[in-house]
Short mmCIF file of C-alpha atoms and ligand atoms in Angstrom, two decimals:
data_model
loop_
_atom_site.label_atom_id
_atom_site.label_comp_id
_atom_site.label_asym_id
_atom_site.label_seq_id
_atom_site.Cartn_x
_atom_site.Cartn_y
_atom_site.Cartn_z
CA UNK K 16 -14.03 22.53 2.91
CA UNK K 17 -12.36 19.51 1.36
CA UNK K 18 -8.76 20.03 0.47
CA UNK K 19 -7.86 19.55 -3.22
CA UNK K 20 -6.19 16.21 -3.89
CA UNK K 21 -2.66 15.87 -5.24
CA UNK K 22 -1.99 12.35 -6.61
CA UNK K 23 1.70 11.52 -6.36
CA UNK K 24 3.71 8.71 -7.94
CA UNK K 25 6.41 6.84 -6.01
CA UNK K 26 8.88 5.50 -8.55
CA UNK K 27 11.32 8.16 -9.76
CA UNK K 28 9.26 10.87 -8.04
CA UNK K 29 9.71 9.95 -4.35
CA UNK K 30 12.22 7.11 -4.86
CA UNK K 31 15.31 6.64 -7.01
CA UNK K 32 13.69 3.55 -8.44
CA UNK K 33 15.26 3.23 -11.88
CA UNK K 34 18.68 3.39 -10.21
CA UNK K 35 17.71 0.78 -7.61
CA UNK K 36 16.19 -1.39 -10.28
CA UNK K 37 19.16 -1.41 -12.66
CA UNK K 38 21.57 -1.97 -9.76
CA UNK K 39 19.53 -5.02 -8.73
CA UNK K 40 19.41 -6.30 -12.31
CA UNK K 41 23.16 -5.87 -12.74
CA UNK K 42 23.94 -7.64 -9.46
CA UNK K 43 21.44 -10.45 -9.98
CA UNK K 44 21.73 -11.23 -13.69
CA UNK K 45 25.03 -9.61 -14.66
CA UNK K 46 23.37 -7.08 -16.95
CA UNK K 47 25.14 -3.78 -17.59
CA UNK K 48 22.20 -1.45 -17.49
CA UNK K 49 22.41 2.23 -16.68
CA UNK K 50 19.56 4.44 -15.46
CA UNK K 51 19.30 5.81 -18.98
CA UNK K 52 18.54 2.27 -20.24
CA UNK K 53 15.58 1.86 -17.89
CA UNK K 54 12.30 1.10 -19.65
CA UNK K 55 8.94 0.20 -18.11
CA UNK K 56 8.69 -2.42 -20.83
CA UNK K 57 11.06 -4.81 -19.08
CA UNK K 58 11.04 -7.33 -21.96
CA UNK K 59 12.35 -4.64 -24.30
CA UNK K 60 14.91 -3.39 -21.77
CA UNK K 61 16.33 -6.87 -21.17
CA UNK K 62 15.67 -8.05 -24.75
CA UNK K 63 13.97 -11.14 -23.35
CA UNK K 64 10.77 -12.90 -24.31
CA UNK K 65 7.66 -12.68 -22.18
CA UNK K 66 8.25 -15.91 -20.23
CA UNK K 67 11.85 -15.03 -19.33
CA UNK K 68 10.74 -11.54 -18.35
CA UNK K 69 7.96 -12.95 -16.18
CA UNK K 70 10.47 -15.12 -14.31
CA UNK K 71 12.74 -12.17 -13.61
CA UNK K 72 9.75 -10.07 -12.54
CA UNK K 73 8.84 -12.72 -9.98
CA UNK K 74 12.40 -12.71 -8.65
CA UNK K 75 12.14 -8.94 -8.24
CA UNK K 76 8.75 -9.10 -6.54
CA UNK K 77 9.96 -11.81 -4.16
CA UNK K 78 13.05 -9.79 -3.24
CA UNK K 79 13.03 -6.83 -0.88
CA UNK K 80 14.66 -4.52 -3.43
CA UNK K 81 11.85 -1.93 -3.50
CA UNK K 82 12.25 -1.56 0.25
CA UNK K 83 15.86 -0.50 -0.32
CA UNK K 84 15.39 2.22 -2.90
CA UNK K 85 16.88 5.57 -1.97
CA UNK K 86 14.48 8.46 -1.48
CA UNK K 87 14.69 11.65 -3.53
CA UNK K 88 16.19 14.55 -1.61
CA UNK K 89 13.94 17.49 -0.91
CA UNK K 90 10.58 15.78 -1.46
CA UNK K 91 9.74 15.34 2.20
CA UNK K 92 10.11 19.01 3.16
CA UNK K 93 8.03 20.21 0.20
CA UNK K 94 5.29 17.66 0.86
CA UNK K 95 5.07 18.73 4.51
CA UNK K 96 4.39 22.27 3.34
CA UNK K 97 1.84 21.12 0.73
CA UNK K 98 0.00 18.97 3.26
CA UNK K 99 -1.30 22.10 4.98
CA UNK K 100 -3.54 22.99 2.04
CA UNK K 101 -3.80 19.76 0.04
CA UNK K 102 -4.78 16.16 0.57
CA UNK K 103 -1.84 14.00 -0.53
CA UNK K 104 -2.41 10.51 -1.93
CA UNK K 105 -0.11 8.01 -3.61
CA UNK K 106 -1.01 6.66 -7.05
CA UNK K 107 1.43 3.94 -8.03
CA UNK K 108 1.54 1.15 -10.59
CA UNK K 109 3.35 -1.10 -8.12
CA UNK K 110 1.87 -4.56 -7.67
CA UNK K 111 0.17 -5.89 -4.54
CA UNK K 112 3.10 -8.26 -3.78
CA UNK K 113 5.19 -5.27 -2.77
CA UNK K 114 2.41 -3.39 -1.01
CA UNK K 115 3.58 -4.02 2.55
CA UNK K 116 7.22 -3.26 1.67
CA UNK K 117 6.01 -0.06 0.04
CA UNK K 118 4.02 0.96 3.12
CA UNK K 119 7.06 0.35 5.30
CA UNK K 120 9.30 2.35 2.96
CA UNK K 121 6.80 5.26 2.92
CA UNK K 122 6.65 5.11 6.68
CA UNK K 123 10.45 5.40 6.84
CA UNK K 124 10.93 8.33 4.48
CA UNK K 125 7.53 10.06 4.24
CA UNK K 126 5.85 9.36 7.55
CA UNK K 127 2.30 10.68 8.12
CA UNK K 128 2.17 12.56 4.81
CA UNK K 129 -0.26 10.51 2.74
CA UNK K 130 -3.95 9.90 3.39
CA UNK K 131 -4.16 6.93 1.02
CA UNK K 132 -2.02 4.68 -1.13
CA UNK K 133 -3.70 3.49 -4.35
CA UNK K 134 -2.28 0.73 -6.53
CA UNK K 135 -3.22 0.97 -10.22
CA UNK K 136 -2.98 -2.82 -10.44
CA UNK K 137 -2.24 -3.15 -14.13
CA UNK K 138 1.03 -5.04 -13.67
CA UNK K 139 -0.63 -7.77 -11.56
CA UNK K 140 0.25 -11.16 -13.03
CA UNK K 141 2.91 -9.62 -15.33
CA UNK K 142 0.59 -9.50 -18.32
CA UNK K 143 1.90 -8.69 -21.77
CA UNK K 144 1.24 -5.11 -22.83
CA UNK K 145 0.58 -3.89 -19.27
CA UNK K 146 3.18 -1.15 -19.74
CA UNK K 147 0.86 0.58 -22.22
CA UNK K 148 -1.87 1.18 -19.61
CA UNK K 149 -2.20 4.47 -17.77
CA UNK K 150 -3.36 5.76 -14.41
CA UNK K 151 -6.04 7.94 -16.05
CA UNK K 152 -8.98 6.11 -14.47
CA UNK K 153 -7.26 5.92 -11.10
CA UNK K 154 -6.75 9.70 -11.07
CA UNK K 155 -10.48 10.16 -11.66
CA UNK K 156 -11.36 7.65 -8.93
CA UNK K 157 -9.27 9.44 -6.33
CA UNK K 158 -10.63 12.83 -7.39
CA UNK K 159 -7.20 14.23 -8.24
CA UNK K 160 -7.02 17.95 -8.85
CA UNK K 161 -3.29 17.74 -9.48
CA UNK K 162 -0.93 14.92 -10.45
CA UNK K 163 2.83 14.56 -9.96
CA UNK K 164 4.32 11.72 -12.03
CA UNK K 165 7.45 11.18 -14.10
CA UNK K 166 5.90 9.20 -16.92
CA UNK K 167 4.51 11.04 -19.96
CA UNK K 168 1.73 8.49 -20.58
CA UNK K 169 0.29 9.06 -17.08
CA UNK K 170 0.76 12.84 -17.26
CA UNK K 171 -0.93 13.01 -20.66
CA UNK K 172 -3.79 10.77 -19.45
CA UNK K 173 -4.28 13.10 -16.48
CA UNK K 174 -4.28 16.17 -18.73
CA UNK K 175 -6.86 14.51 -21.01
CA UNK K 176 -9.08 14.25 -17.94
CA UNK K 177 -8.64 17.96 -17.24
CA UNK K 178 -6.21 17.42 -14.36
CA UNK K 179 -3.29 19.80 -13.97
CA UNK K 180 -0.11 17.76 -14.04
CA UNK K 181 3.53 18.14 -13.08
CA UNK K 182 5.83 15.91 -15.10
CA UNK K 183 8.62 15.33 -12.63
CA UNK K 184 12.34 14.87 -13.16
CA UNK K 185 14.87 14.93 -15.89
CA UNK K 186 14.87 11.41 -17.29
CA UNK K 187 15.51 10.03 -20.77
CA UNK K 188 11.88 8.89 -20.91
CA UNK K 189 10.23 12.17 -20.06
CA UNK K 190 11.54 14.89 -22.30
CA UNK K 191 8.80 15.87 -24.72
CA UNK K 192 9.11 18.34 -27.58
CA UNK K 193 5.82 19.96 -26.71
CA UNK K 194 3.67 19.91 -23.61
CA UNK K 195 -0.13 20.25 -23.45
CA UNK K 196 -1.39 23.29 -21.52
CA UNK K 197 -2.15 21.25 -18.41
CA UNK K 198 1.25 19.53 -18.26
CA UNK K 199 4.12 21.39 -16.60
CA UNK K 200 7.66 20.07 -16.59
CA UNK K 201 9.38 20.32 -13.22
CA UNK K 202 12.93 19.12 -12.64
CA UNK K 203 13.18 19.20 -8.85
CA UNK K 204 11.00 19.24 -5.74
CA UNK K 205 11.94 22.90 -5.32
CA UNK K 206 10.19 23.55 -8.65
CA UNK K 207 7.16 21.61 -7.38
CA UNK K 208 7.07 23.96 -4.38
CA UNK K 209 7.30 27.00 -6.66
CA UNK K 210 4.41 25.72 -8.79
CA UNK K 211 2.14 25.37 -5.76
CA UNK K 212 3.15 28.65 -4.12
CA UNK K 213 0.00 30.73 -4.14
CA UNK K 214 -2.29 27.84 -5.16
CA UNK K 215 -4.56 26.05 -2.76
MG1 MG T 318 7.17 6.76 -11.80
#
């Protein structure tokens, strides 16, 4: 029997990405951003126009910063347990420029856990408005039965497709007043483990 698929995000689920990102921004451009200032809409976060934002994005993609992000404690052990009964795949909105760095990073911190790594692709070319797109179609393509992601727009898109979803972490961008039935808020990887205990 095929194992049910869990589609798992990287940034701020497996990696401390917002922290790594704002640290890089502060070092490179002298910004004074904190994790709580992080926004997927980089133009809004930096208060820059699209062209200036695009230039900074290219600097980020050309750097090796995503290969230096810290991993989130506890994820690896829980995922090794889940792998027994589930097929684990990555669903990330990272762009293809950082694909090989991402594979190397996964190999360092989460070796032999994931069957596939899928890039949503909507940030390719740093197009305006890309931050409004969701991974809803990608979740369907990979046959996800469950999703773990930190961003409400992806979690809600998954739930709209009937996929049970864990909204991960305690971030300024992911505290909702109400949650649809299929969306469960989890704060830690221990809570992810507790959710899956008894499900397979
Ligand atoms: Mg994320």
